[in-house]
């Protein structure tokens, strides 16, 4: 059996907003003369019980670039921002003379290891510490005349949350530890500060200690949760391990595609026989928005395959939430699904696959294939 594999690199985008108070403060530009000091504020808006505001004394990485690209040269390097309750005070100060401008990015919480990083399209991250990672998205331009940068901070990670009810369980129900593991569960990776896209590069279990007693109808607040790099269980399994009353329970996650900036609440049931997910009760909540709007479509492509097979199976497309249409070439069409097969009569056929969100494709069998046209797939 021959195999053909084709992969492209891509980025996707997703969001969290930070609230700034209206407290009055001394103008940092008073007495500065010709040069002005860049003023940074932040805004937050969220529907869940994650971070709702920065606190006085919080610090973050501030990046001032010469152009609005993550890998552009620095306008000034190694800048730390400290929140005073209204504004972010930077050290060193970012000052602009007439005719000068710069582009502002930010990352929170502050990481000294990335303070001198030039390429912000691949910021190394590690989530073993289970800290919420926030990024500013597209660069905010500032100049001598428009020197106030209001940043809309966004969540980069997905929030895995569980709520367990018990049914006929005879133990106390003391939950002591939960961990998430699987071939696509990562504890480290790289993040693009502009899009928030994270690429995992180190597989590792995620784990938290807890001390909660499971009740009959589940908890109403303080649900156990894990920050995680977005992953999918559609092609590879992931498992939850839970230590309850000193005994380890395991349960396979239902099929799901986890995205940046979303909280996933998985409901589970505990009995004397084991612990199981309730697949039709998973709830998805946006961490970054409280209204509904269509998300931008990305990675549109058309793949054309000429073949003479009697039975043809479509390629498996990689990516988050891949969807599209299949035109089989014999006047029949259908929606794309993994593993869809079509039967033909004798002859030569042109199969056209139109997809969104795919980052690559894989053909496990090239028997009967005469030609593959990827000229429109890269567009």
mmCIF file of C-alpha atoms in Angstrom:
data_model
loop_
_atom_site.group_PDB
_atom_site.id
_atom_site.type_symbol
_atom_site.label_atom_id
_atom_site.label_comp_id
_atom_site.label_asym_id
_atom_site.label_seq_id
_atom_site.Cartn_x
_atom_site.Cartn_y
_atom_site.Cartn_z
ATOM 1 C CA UNK A 1 0.000 0.000 0.000
ATOM 2 C CA UNK A 2 1.491 3.324 -1.034
ATOM 3 C CA UNK A 3 0.821 6.552 0.812
ATOM 4 C CA UNK A 4 0.968 10.182 -0.296
ATOM 5 C CA UNK A 5 1.099 12.982 2.283
ATOM 6 C CA UNK A 6 0.895 16.699 1.622
ATOM 7 C CA UNK A 7 1.000 19.362 4.307
ATOM 8 C CA UNK A 8 0.927 23.141 4.394
ATOM 9 C CA UNK A 9 1.484 25.470 7.309
ATOM 10 C CA UNK A 10 -1.230 27.836 8.415
ATOM 11 C CA UNK A 11 -2.406 30.007 11.204
ATOM 12 C CA UNK A 12 -5.830 30.658 12.657
ATOM 13 C CA UNK A 13 -7.092 33.318 14.716
ATOM 14 C CA UNK A 14 -9.267 33.668 17.813
ATOM 15 C CA UNK A 15 -10.078 36.585 21.514
ATOM 16 C CA UNK A 16 -10.300 38.295 25.496
ATOM 17 C CA UNK A 17 -10.810 41.932 26.454
ATOM 18 C CA UNK A 18 -9.425 43.803 29.468
ATOM 19 C CA UNK A 19 -11.291 46.542 31.393
ATOM 20 C CA UNK A 20 -9.593 49.776 32.213
ATOM 21 C CA UNK A 21 -10.753 51.960 35.070
ATOM 22 C CA UNK A 22 -11.576 55.622 34.654
ATOM 23 C CA UNK A 23 -9.389 56.716 37.565
ATOM 24 C CA UNK A 24 -7.639 59.996 36.917
ATOM 25 C CA UNK A 25 -3.890 60.053 36.854
ATOM 26 C CA UNK A 26 -1.003 62.355 36.104
ATOM 27 C CA UNK A 27 -0.364 62.872 32.398
ATOM 28 C CA UNK A 28 2.867 60.969 31.571
ATOM 29 C CA UNK A 29 3.509 63.396 28.705
ATOM 30 C CA UNK A 30 3.418 66.521 30.812
ATOM 31 C CA UNK A 31 6.665 68.405 30.344
ATOM 32 C CA UNK A 32 7.990 66.011 27.674
ATOM 33 C CA UNK A 33 8.357 68.728 25.051
ATOM 34 C CA UNK A 34 8.590 67.495 21.473
ATOM 35 C CA UNK A 35 8.672 63.752 22.273
ATOM 36 C CA UNK A 36 5.612 61.892 23.558
ATOM 37 C CA UNK A 37 5.337 58.767 25.698
ATOM 38 C CA UNK A 38 3.132 55.982 24.330
ATOM 39 C CA UNK A 39 0.138 55.371 26.612
ATOM 40 C CA UNK A 40 -1.271 51.813 26.777
ATOM 41 C CA UNK A 41 -4.693 50.822 28.118
ATOM 42 C CA UNK A 42 -6.472 47.449 28.041
ATOM 43 C CA UNK A 43 -10.069 46.274 27.895
ATOM 44 C CA UNK A 44 -11.767 43.029 28.929
ATOM 45 C CA UNK A 45 -15.111 41.360 28.283
ATOM 46 C CA UNK A 46 -15.993 37.740 29.015
ATOM 47 C CA UNK A 47 -18.964 35.466 29.698
ATOM 48 C CA UNK A 48 -17.191 33.104 32.081
ATOM 49 C CA UNK A 49 -15.484 33.224 35.465
ATOM 50 C CA UNK A 50 -11.966 33.670 34.114
ATOM 51 C CA UNK A 51 -9.855 36.829 34.505
ATOM 52 C CA UNK A 52 -12.111 39.869 34.282
ATOM 53 C CA UNK A 53 -9.590 42.652 34.854
ATOM 54 C CA UNK A 54 -5.945 43.337 35.410
ATOM 55 C CA UNK A 55 -4.986 44.270 38.956
ATOM 56 C CA UNK A 56 -2.722 47.085 40.008
ATOM 57 C CA UNK A 57 0.867 45.854 39.892
ATOM 58 C CA UNK A 58 0.302 43.238 37.163
ATOM 59 C CA UNK A 59 3.033 43.075 34.532
ATOM 60 C CA UNK A 60 3.092 42.031 30.880
ATOM 61 C CA UNK A 61 5.465 41.926 27.939
ATOM 62 C CA UNK A 62 5.146 44.898 25.583
ATOM 63 C CA UNK A 63 6.657 44.747 22.109
ATOM 64 C CA UNK A 64 7.202 47.875 20.010
ATOM 65 C CA UNK A 65 7.856 47.076 16.339
ATOM 66 C CA UNK A 66 8.932 49.146 13.338
ATOM 67 C CA UNK A 67 6.205 47.576 11.217
ATOM 68 C CA UNK A 68 2.882 45.776 11.813
ATOM 69 C CA UNK A 69 4.267 42.273 11.435
ATOM 70 C CA UNK A 70 5.200 39.885 14.277
ATOM 71 C CA UNK A 71 8.705 39.346 12.870
ATOM 72 C CA UNK A 72 9.470 43.015 12.151
ATOM 73 C CA UNK A 73 12.515 44.665 13.684
ATOM 74 C CA UNK A 74 12.157 46.141 17.171
ATOM 75 C CA UNK A 75 11.546 49.867 17.562
ATOM 76 C CA UNK A 76 12.701 49.413 21.156
ATOM 77 C CA UNK A 77 13.574 46.156 22.894
ATOM 78 C CA UNK A 78 12.900 44.406 26.214
ATOM 79 C CA UNK A 79 9.920 46.475 27.357
ATOM 80 C CA UNK A 80 7.956 45.585 30.497
ATOM 81 C CA UNK A 81 4.531 47.064 31.192
ATOM 82 C CA UNK A 82 3.275 47.508 34.773
ATOM 83 C CA UNK A 83 -0.387 48.291 35.433
ATOM 84 C CA UNK A 84 -1.012 51.250 37.759
ATOM 85 C CA UNK A 85 -4.776 50.818 37.891
ATOM 86 C CA UNK A 86 -5.503 52.880 34.777
ATOM 87 C CA UNK A 87 -2.528 52.765 32.421
ATOM 88 C CA UNK A 88 0.359 50.459 31.670
ATOM 89 C CA UNK A 89 3.627 52.160 32.566
ATOM 90 C CA UNK A 90 6.432 50.830 30.391
ATOM 91 C CA UNK A 91 10.073 50.407 31.307
ATOM 92 C CA UNK A 92 11.890 51.612 29.321
ATOM 93 C CA UNK A 93 9.447 54.270 28.151
ATOM 94 C CA UNK A 94 8.389 54.132 24.497
ATOM 95 C CA UNK A 95 8.875 57.688 23.237
ATOM 96 C CA UNK A 96 8.086 59.044 19.784
ATOM 97 C CA UNK A 97 9.338 62.194 18.095
ATOM 98 C CA UNK A 98 7.601 63.984 15.252
ATOM 99 C CA UNK A 99 7.453 61.740 12.183
ATOM 100 C CA UNK A 100 8.076 58.550 14.203
ATOM 101 C CA UNK A 101 5.628 55.699 14.690
ATOM 102 C CA UNK A 102 5.660 52.224 16.151
ATOM 103 C CA UNK A 103 3.367 49.181 16.362
ATOM 104 C CA UNK A 104 2.417 47.726 19.738
ATOM 105 C CA UNK A 105 1.884 44.068 20.686
ATOM 106 C CA UNK A 106 1.453 42.636 24.193
ATOM 107 C CA UNK A 107 1.637 39.265 25.959
ATOM 108 C CA UNK A 108 0.483 38.419 29.478
ATOM 109 C CA UNK A 109 1.486 37.327 32.009
ATOM 110 C CA UNK A 110 5.023 38.690 31.808
ATOM 111 C CA UNK A 111 7.718 36.206 30.795
ATOM 112 C CA UNK A 112 11.321 37.366 31.130
ATOM 113 C CA UNK A 113 12.471 34.593 28.771
ATOM 114 C CA UNK A 114 10.675 36.201 25.806
ATOM 115 C CA UNK A 115 11.438 39.860 26.598
ATOM 116 C CA UNK A 116 14.146 40.039 23.928
ATOM 117 C CA UNK A 117 12.365 37.768 21.425
ATOM 118 C CA UNK A 118 12.339 39.292 17.930
ATOM 119 C CA UNK A 119 10.020 36.916 16.056
ATOM 120 C CA UNK A 120 6.613 37.026 17.740
ATOM 121 C CA UNK A 121 5.093 34.530 15.323
ATOM 122 C CA UNK A 122 6.614 31.659 17.339
ATOM 123 C CA UNK A 123 6.584 32.573 21.033
ATOM 124 C CA UNK A 124 7.501 29.521 23.124
ATOM 125 C CA UNK A 125 4.856 28.643 25.719
ATOM 126 C CA UNK A 126 4.613 26.043 28.472
ATOM 127 C CA UNK A 127 1.327 25.399 30.269
ATOM 128 C CA UNK A 128 2.461 23.085 33.061
ATOM 129 C CA UNK A 129 1.940 26.046 35.397
ATOM 130 C CA UNK A 130 -1.731 26.232 34.279
ATOM 131 C CA UNK A 131 -1.657 29.989 33.687
ATOM 132 C CA UNK A 132 -4.068 31.747 31.347
ATOM 133 C CA UNK A 133 -2.158 33.135 28.330
ATOM 134 C CA UNK A 134 -3.351 36.410 26.806
ATOM 135 C CA UNK A 135 -2.267 38.060 23.555
ATOM 136 C CA UNK A 136 -3.056 41.397 21.909
ATOM 137 C CA UNK A 137 -3.734 40.262 18.321
ATOM 138 C CA UNK A 138 -3.082 42.637 15.431
ATOM 139 C CA UNK A 139 -0.567 45.376 16.162
ATOM 140 C CA UNK A 140 -1.880 48.781 17.290
ATOM 141 C CA UNK A 141 -0.139 51.669 15.474
ATOM 142 C CA UNK A 142 0.885 54.736 17.460
ATOM 143 C CA UNK A 143 2.557 57.948 16.360
ATOM 144 C CA UNK A 144 3.600 61.331 17.703
ATOM 145 C CA UNK A 145 0.019 62.610 17.324
ATOM 146 C CA UNK A 146 -1.909 59.375 18.084
ATOM 147 C CA UNK A 147 0.142 57.928 20.917
ATOM 148 C CA UNK A 148 -2.607 56.120 22.859
ATOM 149 C CA UNK A 149 -2.738 52.348 22.232
ATOM 150 C CA UNK A 150 -5.863 50.563 23.477
ATOM 151 C CA UNK A 151 -5.216 46.826 23.372
ATOM 152 C CA UNK A 152 -7.921 44.160 23.243
ATOM 153 C CA UNK A 153 -6.396 41.174 24.979
ATOM 154 C CA UNK A 154 -7.549 37.682 24.019
ATOM 155 C CA UNK A 155 -7.357 34.124 25.384
ATOM 156 C CA UNK A 156 -4.955 31.849 23.499
ATOM 157 C CA UNK A 157 -5.757 28.586 25.282
ATOM 158 C CA UNK A 158 -8.827 26.389 25.555
ATOM 159 C CA UNK A 159 -10.350 25.769 28.987
ATOM 160 C CA UNK A 160 -11.202 22.112 29.727
ATOM 161 C CA UNK A 161 -13.778 21.920 32.526
ATOM 162 C CA UNK A 162 -15.601 18.972 34.118
ATOM 163 C CA UNK A 163 -18.722 18.618 36.234
ATOM 164 C CA UNK A 164 -19.283 15.200 37.822
ATOM 165 C CA UNK A 165 -22.550 13.874 39.213
ATOM 166 C CA UNK A 166 -22.827 10.581 41.078
ATOM 167 C CA UNK A 167 -25.427 7.905 40.595
ATOM 168 C CA UNK A 168 -25.534 5.019 43.047
ATOM 169 C CA UNK A 169 -21.885 5.558 43.983
ATOM 170 C CA UNK A 170 -21.312 4.202 47.482
ATOM 171 C CA UNK A 171 -18.025 5.948 48.263
ATOM 172 C CA UNK A 172 -17.493 9.417 49.728
ATOM 173 C CA UNK A 173 -16.752 10.873 46.282
ATOM 174 C CA UNK A 174 -13.647 12.881 47.192
ATOM 175 C CA UNK A 175 -12.008 14.142 43.979
ATOM 176 C CA UNK A 176 -8.283 14.544 44.608
ATOM 177 C CA UNK A 177 -6.642 14.922 41.183
ATOM 178 C CA UNK A 178 -7.503 15.158 37.486
ATOM 179 C CA UNK A 179 -5.202 14.779 34.502
ATOM 180 C CA UNK A 180 -5.648 14.934 30.738
ATOM 181 C CA UNK A 181 -3.558 12.770 28.418
ATOM 182 C CA UNK A 182 -3.396 11.665 24.790
ATOM 183 C CA UNK A 183 -1.334 11.775 21.598
ATOM 184 C CA UNK A 184 -2.564 15.286 20.826
ATOM 185 C CA UNK A 185 -2.475 16.659 24.363
ATOM 186 C CA UNK A 186 0.485 19.065 24.554
ATOM 187 C CA UNK A 187 2.058 20.874 27.486
ATOM 188 C CA UNK A 188 4.301 23.093 25.342
ATOM 189 C CA UNK A 189 4.283 24.738 21.932
ATOM 190 C CA UNK A 190 4.682 28.030 20.076
ATOM 191 C CA UNK A 191 2.157 30.841 19.672
ATOM 192 C CA UNK A 192 1.681 33.569 17.073
ATOM 193 C CA UNK A 193 0.993 36.826 18.948
ATOM 194 C CA UNK A 194 -1.039 38.232 16.058
ATOM 195 C CA UNK A 195 -3.402 35.310 15.476
ATOM 196 C CA UNK A 196 -3.185 33.413 18.761
ATOM 197 C CA UNK A 197 -2.574 30.212 16.812
ATOM 198 C CA UNK A 198 -0.688 27.664 18.907
ATOM 199 C CA UNK A 199 1.292 24.762 17.499
ATOM 200 C CA UNK A 200 1.976 22.042 20.056
ATOM 201 C CA UNK A 201 5.476 20.574 20.004
ATOM 202 C CA UNK A 202 5.718 18.554 23.226
ATOM 203 C CA UNK A 203 3.212 15.869 24.182
ATOM 204 C CA UNK A 204 2.624 15.754 27.911
ATOM 205 C CA UNK A 205 -0.026 15.144 30.555
ATOM 206 C CA UNK A 206 -1.850 18.104 32.083
ATOM 207 C CA UNK A 207 -2.564 17.747 35.770
ATOM 208 C CA UNK A 208 -4.095 19.599 38.728
ATOM 209 C CA UNK A 209 -4.611 18.726 42.381
ATOM 210 C CA UNK A 210 -8.048 19.411 43.843
ATOM 211 C CA UNK A 211 -10.153 18.652 46.888
ATOM 212 C CA UNK A 212 -13.858 18.551 46.074
ATOM 213 C CA UNK A 213 -16.626 16.184 47.059
ATOM 214 C CA UNK A 214 -18.791 14.917 44.211
ATOM 215 C CA UNK A 215 -22.513 15.424 44.826
ATOM 216 C CA UNK A 216 -25.579 13.759 43.300
ATOM 217 C CA UNK A 217 -26.485 16.511 40.829
ATOM 218 C CA UNK A 218 -23.000 17.865 40.167
ATOM 219 C CA UNK A 219 -21.420 21.134 41.271
ATOM 220 C CA UNK A 220 -22.948 24.554 40.697
ATOM 221 C CA UNK A 221 -19.667 26.500 40.902
ATOM 222 C CA UNK A 222 -15.872 26.105 41.235
ATOM 223 C CA UNK A 223 -15.702 23.404 38.569
ATOM 224 C CA UNK A 224 -12.316 21.640 38.173
ATOM 225 C CA UNK A 225 -10.589 22.855 35.017
ATOM 226 C CA UNK A 226 -7.397 22.686 32.992
ATOM 227 C CA UNK A 227 -5.936 25.206 30.552
ATOM 228 C CA UNK A 228 -4.874 23.312 27.437
ATOM 229 C CA UNK A 229 -3.477 23.801 23.958
ATOM 230 C CA UNK A 230 -6.437 23.254 21.577
ATOM 231 C CA UNK A 231 -6.702 19.672 20.317
ATOM 232 C CA UNK A 232 -9.107 17.332 18.533
ATOM 233 C CA UNK A 233 -10.390 13.886 19.470
ATOM 234 C CA UNK A 234 -11.913 13.258 16.038
ATOM 235 C CA UNK A 235 -8.914 11.260 14.803
ATOM 236 C CA UNK A 236 -6.962 10.505 17.984
ATOM 237 C CA UNK A 237 -8.292 9.674 21.445
ATOM 238 C CA UNK A 238 -7.723 11.594 24.659
ATOM 239 C CA UNK A 239 -8.459 10.388 28.180
ATOM 240 C CA UNK A 240 -9.266 11.885 31.531
ATOM 241 C CA UNK A 241 -7.812 10.313 34.657
ATOM 242 C CA UNK A 242 -9.430 11.138 37.982
ATOM 243 C CA UNK A 243 -8.291 10.149 41.451
ATOM 244 C CA UNK A 244 -11.425 9.669 43.569
ATOM 245 C CA UNK A 245 -11.330 8.272 47.114
ATOM 246 C CA UNK A 246 -7.768 7.106 46.444
ATOM 247 C CA UNK A 247 -8.842 5.076 43.383
ATOM 248 C CA UNK A 248 -7.942 5.944 39.776
ATOM 249 C CA UNK A 249 -10.760 6.219 37.235
ATOM 250 C CA UNK A 250 -10.288 6.650 33.455
ATOM 251 C CA UNK A 251 -12.737 7.879 30.832
ATOM 252 C CA UNK A 252 -12.360 8.474 27.094
ATOM 253 C CA UNK A 253 -13.303 11.964 25.909
ATOM 254 C CA UNK A 254 -16.215 12.257 23.460
ATOM 255 C CA UNK A 255 -15.454 13.383 19.905
ATOM 256 C CA UNK A 256 -14.785 17.120 19.948
ATOM 257 C CA UNK A 257 -12.721 19.832 18.244
ATOM 258 C CA UNK A 258 -11.352 22.218 20.863
ATOM 259 C CA UNK A 259 -10.519 25.795 19.843
ATOM 260 C CA UNK A 260 -8.553 28.685 21.260
ATOM 261 C CA UNK A 261 -10.553 31.060 23.397
ATOM 262 C CA UNK A 262 -13.338 28.625 24.332
ATOM 263 C CA UNK A 263 -14.380 26.892 27.528
ATOM 264 C CA UNK A 264 -15.643 23.328 27.219
ATOM 265 C CA UNK A 265 -17.753 22.003 30.091
ATOM 266 C CA UNK A 266 -17.867 18.192 30.024
ATOM 267 C CA UNK A 267 -20.514 16.554 32.197
ATOM 268 C CA UNK A 268 -19.726 13.159 33.693
ATOM 269 C CA UNK A 269 -21.378 10.513 35.848
ATOM 270 C CA UNK A 270 -19.715 8.426 38.568
ATOM 271 C CA UNK A 271 -20.991 5.004 39.644
ATOM 272 C CA UNK A 272 -19.464 2.058 41.471
ATOM 273 C CA UNK A 273 -18.617 0.643 38.040
ATOM 274 C CA UNK A 274 -16.682 3.625 36.712
ATOM 275 C CA UNK A 275 -16.614 7.198 35.439
ATOM 276 C CA UNK A 276 -18.110 8.168 32.070
ATOM 277 C CA UNK A 277 -18.632 11.279 29.940
ATOM 278 C CA UNK A 278 -22.190 12.217 28.967
ATOM 279 C CA UNK A 279 -21.484 13.036 25.291
ATOM 280 C CA UNK A 280 -24.654 14.990 24.477
ATOM 281 C CA UNK A 281 -24.280 17.377 27.435
ATOM 282 C CA UNK A 282 -20.980 19.060 26.551
ATOM 283 C CA UNK A 283 -21.323 22.857 26.700
ATOM 284 C CA UNK A 284 -19.174 25.308 24.718
ATOM 285 C CA UNK A 285 -18.761 28.917 25.862
ATOM 286 C CA UNK A 286 -16.712 31.654 24.227
ATOM 287 C CA UNK A 287 -14.179 33.232 26.556
ATOM 288 C CA UNK A 288 -13.722 36.221 24.274
ATOM 289 C CA UNK A 289 -17.152 37.417 23.196
ATOM 290 C CA UNK A 290 -20.685 37.802 24.484
ATOM 291 C CA UNK A 291 -22.433 38.146 21.149
ATOM 292 C CA UNK A 292 -22.785 35.968 18.085
ATOM 293 C CA UNK A 293 -21.088 36.661 14.785
ATOM 294 C CA UNK A 294 -19.854 34.550 11.935
ATOM 295 C CA UNK A 295 -16.201 33.572 12.176
ATOM 296 C CA UNK A 296 -13.874 34.301 9.290
ATOM 297 C CA UNK A 297 -13.438 31.402 6.868
ATOM 298 C CA UNK A 298 -9.840 30.491 6.156
ATOM 299 C CA UNK A 299 -7.699 28.093 4.138
ATOM 300 C CA UNK A 300 -10.071 27.747 1.202
ATOM 301 C CA UNK A 301 -8.804 25.311 -1.424
ATOM 302 C CA UNK A 302 -9.827 23.142 -4.328
ATOM 303 C CA UNK A 303 -8.141 19.778 -4.871
ATOM 304 C CA UNK A 304 -8.723 17.927 -8.150
ATOM 305 C CA UNK A 305 -7.972 14.228 -8.571
ATOM 306 C CA UNK A 306 -8.219 12.400 -11.890
ATOM 307 C CA UNK A 307 -8.616 8.622 -11.508
ATOM 308 C CA UNK A 308 -10.025 5.436 -13.010
ATOM 309 C CA UNK A 309 -10.894 3.620 -9.757
ATOM 310 C CA UNK A 310 -14.116 1.669 -9.377
ATOM 311 C CA UNK A 311 -14.302 2.649 -5.678
ATOM 312 C CA UNK A 312 -12.659 5.901 -4.626
ATOM 313 C CA UNK A 313 -12.105 7.110 -1.031
ATOM 314 C CA UNK A 314 -11.540 10.839 -0.492
ATOM 315 C CA UNK A 315 -8.306 12.075 1.104
ATOM 316 C CA UNK A 316 -8.253 12.786 4.811
ATOM 317 C CA UNK A 317 -7.837 16.538 5.314
ATOM 318 C CA UNK A 318 -5.941 17.835 8.343
ATOM 319 C CA UNK A 319 -7.115 20.919 10.236
ATOM 320 C CA UNK A 320 -9.693 22.225 12.679
ATOM 321 C CA UNK A 321 -13.327 21.748 11.641
ATOM 322 C CA UNK A 322 -12.615 20.969 7.996
ATOM 323 C CA UNK A 323 -15.726 21.113 5.847
ATOM 324 C CA UNK A 324 -16.563 21.375 2.164
ATOM 325 C CA UNK A 325 -18.097 19.726 -0.880
ATOM 326 C CA UNK A 326 -17.239 16.756 -3.073
ATOM 327 C CA UNK A 327 -18.061 16.732 -6.781
ATOM 328 C CA UNK A 328 -17.535 13.116 -7.810
ATOM 329 C CA UNK A 329 -17.441 13.782 -11.549
ATOM 330 C CA UNK A 330 -20.460 11.648 -12.459
ATOM 331 C CA UNK A 331 -23.056 14.369 -11.812
ATOM 332 C CA UNK A 332 -23.278 13.574 -8.090
ATOM 333 C CA UNK A 333 -22.136 15.715 -5.145
ATOM 334 C CA UNK A 334 -22.144 15.491 -1.360
ATOM 335 C CA UNK A 335 -20.678 17.172 1.702
ATOM 336 C CA UNK A 336 -17.125 16.253 2.736
ATOM 337 C CA UNK A 337 -16.704 13.748 5.548
ATOM 338 C CA UNK A 338 -13.643 11.735 6.576
ATOM 339 C CA UNK A 339 -13.520 8.355 4.832
ATOM 340 C CA UNK A 340 -16.367 8.964 2.356
ATOM 341 C CA UNK A 341 -16.229 6.452 -0.527
ATOM 342 C CA UNK A 342 -17.958 6.544 -3.929
ATOM 343 C CA UNK A 343 -18.643 3.757 -6.411
ATOM 344 C CA UNK A 344 -18.113 4.289 -10.152
ATOM 345 C CA UNK A 345 -18.694 2.413 -13.361
ATOM 346 C CA UNK A 346 -15.723 1.811 -15.667
ATOM 347 C CA UNK A 347 -14.086 4.942 -17.021
ATOM 348 C CA UNK A 348 -11.966 7.965 -16.125
ATOM 349 C CA UNK A 349 -13.280 10.480 -13.605
ATOM 350 C CA UNK A 350 -12.424 13.927 -12.265
ATOM 351 C CA UNK A 351 -13.145 14.253 -8.531
ATOM 352 C CA UNK A 352 -13.143 17.825 -7.190
ATOM 353 C CA UNK A 353 -12.857 18.475 -3.441
ATOM 354 C CA UNK A 354 -13.639 21.982 -2.172
ATOM 355 C CA UNK A 355 -12.612 22.558 1.457
ATOM 356 C CA UNK A 356 -12.239 25.235 4.119
ATOM 357 C CA UNK A 357 -9.983 25.134 7.205
ATOM 358 C CA UNK A 358 -7.699 22.361 5.909
ATOM 359 C CA UNK A 359 -3.953 22.522 6.488
ATOM 360 C CA UNK A 360 -2.976 19.447 4.480
ATOM 361 C CA UNK A 361 -4.265 16.158 3.149
ATOM 362 C CA UNK A 362 -3.339 12.499 3.173
ATOM 363 C CA UNK A 363 -4.101 9.750 0.634
ATOM 364 C CA UNK A 364 -3.600 6.255 2.011
ATOM 365 C CA UNK A 365 -4.101 4.581 -1.367
ATOM 366 C CA UNK A 366 -3.027 5.979 -4.749
ATOM 367 C CA UNK A 367 -4.092 2.933 -6.753
ATOM 368 C CA UNK A 368 -6.055 4.062 -9.813
ATOM 369 C CA UNK A 369 -5.057 7.723 -9.469
ATOM 370 C CA UNK A 370 -3.790 9.277 -12.700
ATOM 371 C CA UNK A 371 -3.148 12.903 -11.657
ATOM 372 C CA UNK A 372 -3.483 15.243 -8.658
ATOM 373 C CA UNK A 373 -3.901 18.983 -9.231
ATOM 374 C CA UNK A 374 -2.989 21.114 -6.191
ATOM 375 C CA UNK A 375 -2.706 24.423 -8.091
ATOM 376 C CA UNK A 376 -5.873 25.788 -6.477
ATOM 377 C CA UNK A 377 -5.404 24.083 -3.115
ATOM 378 C CA UNK A 378 -2.661 26.504 -2.074
ATOM 379 C CA UNK A 379 -4.759 29.598 -2.763
#
